[in-house]
Coordinates of C-alpha atoms in Angstrom, one line a residue:
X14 CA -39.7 109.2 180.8
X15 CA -43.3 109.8 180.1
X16 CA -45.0 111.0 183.2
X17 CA -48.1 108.4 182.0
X18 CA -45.4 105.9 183.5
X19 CA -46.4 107.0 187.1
X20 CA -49.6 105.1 187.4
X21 CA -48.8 102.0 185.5
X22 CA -45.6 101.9 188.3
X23 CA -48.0 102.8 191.3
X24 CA -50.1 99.8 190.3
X25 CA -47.5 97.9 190.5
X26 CA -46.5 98.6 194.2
X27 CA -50.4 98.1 194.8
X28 CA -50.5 94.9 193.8
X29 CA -47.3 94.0 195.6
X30 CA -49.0 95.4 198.8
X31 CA -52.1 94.2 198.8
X32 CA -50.5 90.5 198.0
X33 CA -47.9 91.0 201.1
X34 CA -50.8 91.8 203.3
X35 CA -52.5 89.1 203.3
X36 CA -49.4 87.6 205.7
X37 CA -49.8 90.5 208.2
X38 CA -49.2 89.2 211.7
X39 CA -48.9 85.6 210.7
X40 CA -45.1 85.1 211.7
X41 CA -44.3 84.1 208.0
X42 CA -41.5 86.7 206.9
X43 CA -40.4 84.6 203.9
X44 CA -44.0 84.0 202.7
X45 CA -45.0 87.6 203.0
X46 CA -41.7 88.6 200.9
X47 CA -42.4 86.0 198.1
X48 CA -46.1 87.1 197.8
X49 CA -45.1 90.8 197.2
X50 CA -42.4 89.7 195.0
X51 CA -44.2 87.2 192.9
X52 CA -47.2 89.7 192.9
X53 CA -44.8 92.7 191.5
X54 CA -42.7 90.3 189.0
X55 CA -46.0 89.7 187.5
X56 CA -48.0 92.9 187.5
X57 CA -44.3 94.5 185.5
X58 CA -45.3 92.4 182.2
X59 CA -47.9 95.0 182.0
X60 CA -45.4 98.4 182.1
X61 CA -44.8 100.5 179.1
X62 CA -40.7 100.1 179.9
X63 CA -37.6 98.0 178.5
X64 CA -36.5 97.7 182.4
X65 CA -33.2 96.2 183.8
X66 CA -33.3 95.5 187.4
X67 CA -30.3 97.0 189.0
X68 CA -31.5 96.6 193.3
X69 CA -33.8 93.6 194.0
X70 CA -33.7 90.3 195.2
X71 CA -30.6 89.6 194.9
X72 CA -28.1 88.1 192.3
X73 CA -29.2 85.4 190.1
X74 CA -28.3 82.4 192.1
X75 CA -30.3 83.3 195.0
X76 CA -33.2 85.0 194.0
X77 CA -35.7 83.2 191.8
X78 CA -37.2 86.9 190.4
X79 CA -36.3 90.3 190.4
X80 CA -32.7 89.5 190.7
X81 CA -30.0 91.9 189.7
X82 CA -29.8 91.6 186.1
X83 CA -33.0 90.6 185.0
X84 CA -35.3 92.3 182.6
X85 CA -38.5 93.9 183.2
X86 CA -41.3 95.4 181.7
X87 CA -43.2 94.6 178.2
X88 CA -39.7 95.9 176.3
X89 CA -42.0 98.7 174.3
X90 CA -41.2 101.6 176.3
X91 CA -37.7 103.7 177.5
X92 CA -34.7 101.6 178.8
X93 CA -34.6 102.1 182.5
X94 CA -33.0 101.3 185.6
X95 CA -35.2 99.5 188.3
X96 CA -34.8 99.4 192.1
X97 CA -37.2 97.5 193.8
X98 CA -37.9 96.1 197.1
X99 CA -40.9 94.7 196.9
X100 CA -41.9 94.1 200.7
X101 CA -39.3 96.9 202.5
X102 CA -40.0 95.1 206.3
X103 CA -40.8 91.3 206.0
X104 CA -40.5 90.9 209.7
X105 CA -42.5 94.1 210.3
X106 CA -45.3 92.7 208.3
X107 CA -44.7 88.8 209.9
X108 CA -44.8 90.8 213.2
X109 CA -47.7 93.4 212.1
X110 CA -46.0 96.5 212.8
X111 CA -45.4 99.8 211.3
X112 CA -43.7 101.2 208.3
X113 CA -43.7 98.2 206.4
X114 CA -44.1 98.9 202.1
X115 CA -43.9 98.3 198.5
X116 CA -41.4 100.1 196.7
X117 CA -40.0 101.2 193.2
X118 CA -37.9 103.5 191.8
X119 CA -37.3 103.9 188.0
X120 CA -34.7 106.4 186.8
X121 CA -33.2 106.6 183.0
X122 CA -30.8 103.7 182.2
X123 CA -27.2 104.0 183.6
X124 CA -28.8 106.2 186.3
X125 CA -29.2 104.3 189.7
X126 CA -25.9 102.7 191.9
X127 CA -25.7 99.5 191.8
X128 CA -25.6 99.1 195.7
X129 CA -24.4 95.7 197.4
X130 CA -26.9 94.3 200.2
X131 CA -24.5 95.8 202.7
X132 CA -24.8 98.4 205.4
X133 CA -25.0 102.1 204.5
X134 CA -24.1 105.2 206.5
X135 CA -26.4 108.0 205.6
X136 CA -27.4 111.6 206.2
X137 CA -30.9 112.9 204.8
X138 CA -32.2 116.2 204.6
X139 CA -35.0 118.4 203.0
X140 CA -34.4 120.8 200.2
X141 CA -33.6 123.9 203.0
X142 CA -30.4 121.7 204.3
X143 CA -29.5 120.6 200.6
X144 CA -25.6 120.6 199.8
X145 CA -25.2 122.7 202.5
X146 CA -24.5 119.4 205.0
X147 CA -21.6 117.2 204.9
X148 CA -21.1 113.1 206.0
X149 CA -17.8 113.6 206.7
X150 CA -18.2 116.5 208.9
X151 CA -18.5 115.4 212.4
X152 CA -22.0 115.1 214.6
X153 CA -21.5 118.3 216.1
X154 CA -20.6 120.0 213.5
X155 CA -23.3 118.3 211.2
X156 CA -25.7 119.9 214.1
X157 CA -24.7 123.1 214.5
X158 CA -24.7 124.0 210.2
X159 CA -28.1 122.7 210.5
X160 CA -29.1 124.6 213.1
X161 CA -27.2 128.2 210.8
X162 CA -28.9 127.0 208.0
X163 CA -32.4 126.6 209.5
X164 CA -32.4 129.2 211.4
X165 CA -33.5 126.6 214.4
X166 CA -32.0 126.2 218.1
X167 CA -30.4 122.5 218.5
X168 CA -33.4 122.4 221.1
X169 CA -35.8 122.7 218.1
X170 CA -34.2 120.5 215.8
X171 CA -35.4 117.2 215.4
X172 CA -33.0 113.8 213.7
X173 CA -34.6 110.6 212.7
X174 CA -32.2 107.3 213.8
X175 CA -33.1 103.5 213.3
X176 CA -33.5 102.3 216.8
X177 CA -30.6 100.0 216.7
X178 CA -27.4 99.0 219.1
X179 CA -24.9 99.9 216.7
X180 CA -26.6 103.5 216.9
X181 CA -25.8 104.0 220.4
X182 CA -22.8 106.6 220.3
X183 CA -25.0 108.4 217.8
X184 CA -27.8 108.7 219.7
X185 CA -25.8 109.2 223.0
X186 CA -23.9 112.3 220.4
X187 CA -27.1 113.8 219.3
X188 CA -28.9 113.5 223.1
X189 CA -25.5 115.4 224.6
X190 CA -26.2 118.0 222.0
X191 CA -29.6 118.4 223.0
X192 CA -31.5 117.8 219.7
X193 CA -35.0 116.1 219.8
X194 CA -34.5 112.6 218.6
X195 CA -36.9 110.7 217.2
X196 CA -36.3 106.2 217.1
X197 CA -37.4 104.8 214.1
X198 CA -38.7 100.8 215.0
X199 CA -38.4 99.8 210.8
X200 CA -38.5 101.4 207.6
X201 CA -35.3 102.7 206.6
X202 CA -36.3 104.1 203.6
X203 CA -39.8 106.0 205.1
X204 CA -37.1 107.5 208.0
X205 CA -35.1 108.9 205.5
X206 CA -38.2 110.2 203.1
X207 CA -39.1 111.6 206.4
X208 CA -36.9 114.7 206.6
X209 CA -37.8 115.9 203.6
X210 CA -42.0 115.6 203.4
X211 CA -43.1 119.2 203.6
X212 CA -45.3 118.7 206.5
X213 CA -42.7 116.6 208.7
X214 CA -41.2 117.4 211.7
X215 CA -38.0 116.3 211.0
X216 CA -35.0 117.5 210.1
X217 CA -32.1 115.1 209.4
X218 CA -32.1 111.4 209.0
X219 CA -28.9 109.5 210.7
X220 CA -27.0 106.7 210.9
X221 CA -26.8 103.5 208.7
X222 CA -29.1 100.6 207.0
X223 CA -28.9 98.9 204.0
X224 CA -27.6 100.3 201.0
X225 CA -30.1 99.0 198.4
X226 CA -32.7 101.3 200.4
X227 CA -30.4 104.4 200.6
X228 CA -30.6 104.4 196.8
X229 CA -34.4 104.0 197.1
X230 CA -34.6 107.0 199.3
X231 CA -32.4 109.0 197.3
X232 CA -34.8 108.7 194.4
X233 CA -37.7 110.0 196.7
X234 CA -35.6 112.6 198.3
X235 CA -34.4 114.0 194.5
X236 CA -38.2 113.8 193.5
X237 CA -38.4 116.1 196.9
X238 CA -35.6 118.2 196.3
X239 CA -33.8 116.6 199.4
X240 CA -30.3 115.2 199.9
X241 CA -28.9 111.4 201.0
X242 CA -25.4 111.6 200.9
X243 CA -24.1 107.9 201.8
X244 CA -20.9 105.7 202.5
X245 CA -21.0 102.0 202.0
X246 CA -19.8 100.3 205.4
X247 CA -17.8 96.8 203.9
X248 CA -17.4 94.3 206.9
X249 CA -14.0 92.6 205.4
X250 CA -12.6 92.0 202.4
X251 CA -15.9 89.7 200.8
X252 CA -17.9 92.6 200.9
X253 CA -15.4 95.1 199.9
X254 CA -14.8 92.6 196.7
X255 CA -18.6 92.6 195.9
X256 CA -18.4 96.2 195.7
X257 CA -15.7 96.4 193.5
X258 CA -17.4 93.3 191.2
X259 CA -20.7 95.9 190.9
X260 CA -18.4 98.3 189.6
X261 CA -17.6 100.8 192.9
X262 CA -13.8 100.8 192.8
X263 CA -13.8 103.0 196.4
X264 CA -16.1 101.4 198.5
X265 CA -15.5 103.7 201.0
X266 CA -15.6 107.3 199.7
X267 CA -18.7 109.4 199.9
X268 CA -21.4 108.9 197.5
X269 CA -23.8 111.9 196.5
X270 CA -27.3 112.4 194.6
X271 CA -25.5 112.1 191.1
X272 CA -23.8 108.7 192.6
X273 CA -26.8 107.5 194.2
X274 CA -29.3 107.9 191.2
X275 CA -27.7 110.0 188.6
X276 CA -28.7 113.6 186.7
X277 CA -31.8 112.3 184.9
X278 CA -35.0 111.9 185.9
X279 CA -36.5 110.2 188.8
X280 CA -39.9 108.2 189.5
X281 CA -40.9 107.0 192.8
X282 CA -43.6 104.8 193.7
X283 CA -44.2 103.2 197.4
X284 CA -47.7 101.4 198.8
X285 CA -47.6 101.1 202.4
X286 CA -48.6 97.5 203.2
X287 CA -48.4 98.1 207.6
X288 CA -49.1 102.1 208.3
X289 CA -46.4 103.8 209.3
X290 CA -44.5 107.5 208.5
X291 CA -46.3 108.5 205.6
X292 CA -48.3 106.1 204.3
X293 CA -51.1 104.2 205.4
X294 CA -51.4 100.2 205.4
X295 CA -53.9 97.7 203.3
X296 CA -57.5 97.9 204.8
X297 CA -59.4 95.1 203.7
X298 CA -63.2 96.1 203.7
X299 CA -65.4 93.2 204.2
X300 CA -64.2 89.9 202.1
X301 CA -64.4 91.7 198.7
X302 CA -62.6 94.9 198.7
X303 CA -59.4 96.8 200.0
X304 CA -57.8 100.4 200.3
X305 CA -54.3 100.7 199.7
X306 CA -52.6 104.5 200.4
X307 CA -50.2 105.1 198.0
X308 CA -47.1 108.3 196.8
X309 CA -46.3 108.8 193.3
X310 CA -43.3 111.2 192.8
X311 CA -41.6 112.6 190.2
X312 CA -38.1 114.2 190.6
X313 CA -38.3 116.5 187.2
X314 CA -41.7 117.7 188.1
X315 CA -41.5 117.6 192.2
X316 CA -45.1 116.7 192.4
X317 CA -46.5 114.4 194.9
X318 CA -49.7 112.6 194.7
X319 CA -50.8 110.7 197.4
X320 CA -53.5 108.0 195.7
X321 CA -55.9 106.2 198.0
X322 CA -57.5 103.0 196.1
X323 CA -60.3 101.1 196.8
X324 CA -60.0 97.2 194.9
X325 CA -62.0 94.9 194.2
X326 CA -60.4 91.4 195.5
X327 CA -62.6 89.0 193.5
X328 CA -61.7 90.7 190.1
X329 CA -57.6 90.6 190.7
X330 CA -57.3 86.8 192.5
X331 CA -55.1 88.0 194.9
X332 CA -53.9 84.6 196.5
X333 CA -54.1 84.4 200.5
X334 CA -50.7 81.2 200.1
X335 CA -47.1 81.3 197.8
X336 CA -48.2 81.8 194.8
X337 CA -49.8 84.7 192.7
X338 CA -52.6 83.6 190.5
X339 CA -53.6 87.0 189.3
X340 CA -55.2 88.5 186.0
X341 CA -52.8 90.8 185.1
X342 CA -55.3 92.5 182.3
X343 CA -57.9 93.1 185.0
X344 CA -56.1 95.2 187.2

């Protein structure tokens, strides 16, 4: 993939942020998402790619756009696979909390698992703790070979867990052993980013959330020479059958970095919409302008750029209702 492909993908996200935004603290989950993903099915006619969407919305009979399946891009540029969520945290935006985003991930074509919209469990780590940690392995033991390989006290480590009542033996587990802990309201995908950010503080990511964002993690955390190993949690024999239909014959062994997004290379690009871990939210300046905060990555380089934008509102018709009015050829 042309590394060119970086900004035209991060303007994306922009556009989906700034569009999501508009619904912060209005109570209107459903209008917030379908801003961001009108916004973002638009702005793609624009990218240099001949995209297939393999995590979005949904399948085809429930989601209008950006449904699994559906092309994207201006078909001139490399086939890709395309995971998107292009508001992660509607109710964190209808409630205006943190950690709310837009995100994409592009990796070469055949690359990226296509992951049902079930639960995930997942364990996340920076480059140090990289294939060195195992999901199978119990908590303890999980613990005490990050500790060896770190060359950290339990004491000084620190975990990252969704603060959630089916994490309660977990964080019980991890409080017995001493560790720090560190609750996560939203933002599955920033937690997991989290432990491997050079200047974080933390050290693993635990626990489960959706699978359509561990695979959107896993793309930052290759582009950060981290690790998301993950295992798909089916609740009955429905979502063990939709696993099998997206073409994961053993819903329950554990998947790795080649699984999750493959051997090629990675692009990820997230806009925060609500601040939160590692990104900043949409600051609108006045009635005319806005900043957005922004992270480019790219797993074959293992660069990072952070991009902080300042728009001009009256030249991109971003819409403040449903529908997304914009002119793609001015943004």
């Amino acid at each position: 993939m042309d590394r060119e492909l970086a900004l035209e993908i991060v303007r994306v996200t922009e556009l989906g942020a700034l569009s999501s935004a508009r619904w912060i603290g209005r109570g209107d989950k459903n209008a917030a998402d379908d801003a961001a993903t009108t916004a973002i099915r638009s702005m793609f006619d624009s990218v240099s790619i001949d995209g297939t969407v393999v995590i979005g919305e949904g399948e085809m009979d429930d989601a209008p756009m950006l449904y699994i399946g559906e092309k994207v891009g201006n078909q001139k540029g490399p086939s890709v696979d395309v995971a998107v969520d292009p508001l992660e945290g509607t109710e964190v935006v209808a409630c205006g909390l943190h950690n709310a985003q837009s995100v994409i991930a592009i990796a070469d074509k055949g690359s990226l698992l296509h992951a049902p919209d079930i639960y995930m469990e997942k364990l996340a780590c920076g480059p140090e703790l990289a294939g060195k940690l195992s999901l199978e392995d119990p908590v303890e033991v999980t613990l005490q070979k990050a500790c060896h390989y770190s060359g950290k006290s339990l004491s000084e480590l620190t975990v990252m867990v969704l603060d959630r009542k089916r994490h309660e033996q977990l964080i019980h587990s991890l409080r017995e052993a001493g560790v720090r802990i560190k609750l996560l309201g939203h933002g599955d995908v920033a937690g997991a980013i989290a432990a491997a950010l050079p200047d974080s503080d933390v050290d693993l990511y635990m626990g489960s959330g959706g699978a359509p964002e561990g695979v959107l993690a896993a793309a930052a955390l290759k582009c950060l020479g981290g690790e998301m190993q993950g295992r798909l949690l089916p609740d009955g024999p429905l979502e063990q059958q939709r696993c099998v239909r997206m073409g994961i014959s053993n819903p329950t062994r554990v998947l790795y970095m080649e699984d999750l997004v493959g051997t090629g290379d990675v692009l990820f690009a997230a806009t925060g919409v609500t601040s939160g871990e590692f990104l900043n939210g949409v600051r609108f300046i006045g009635k005319e302008r806005a900043e957005t905060h922004s992270v480019i990555m790219r797993a074959q380089s293992r660069t990072i750029r952070y991009i902080r934008s300042i728009h001009f509102l009256p030249g991109k018709e971003i819409p403040d209702g449903l529908t997304v009015r914009q002119n793609v050829a001015s943004l």
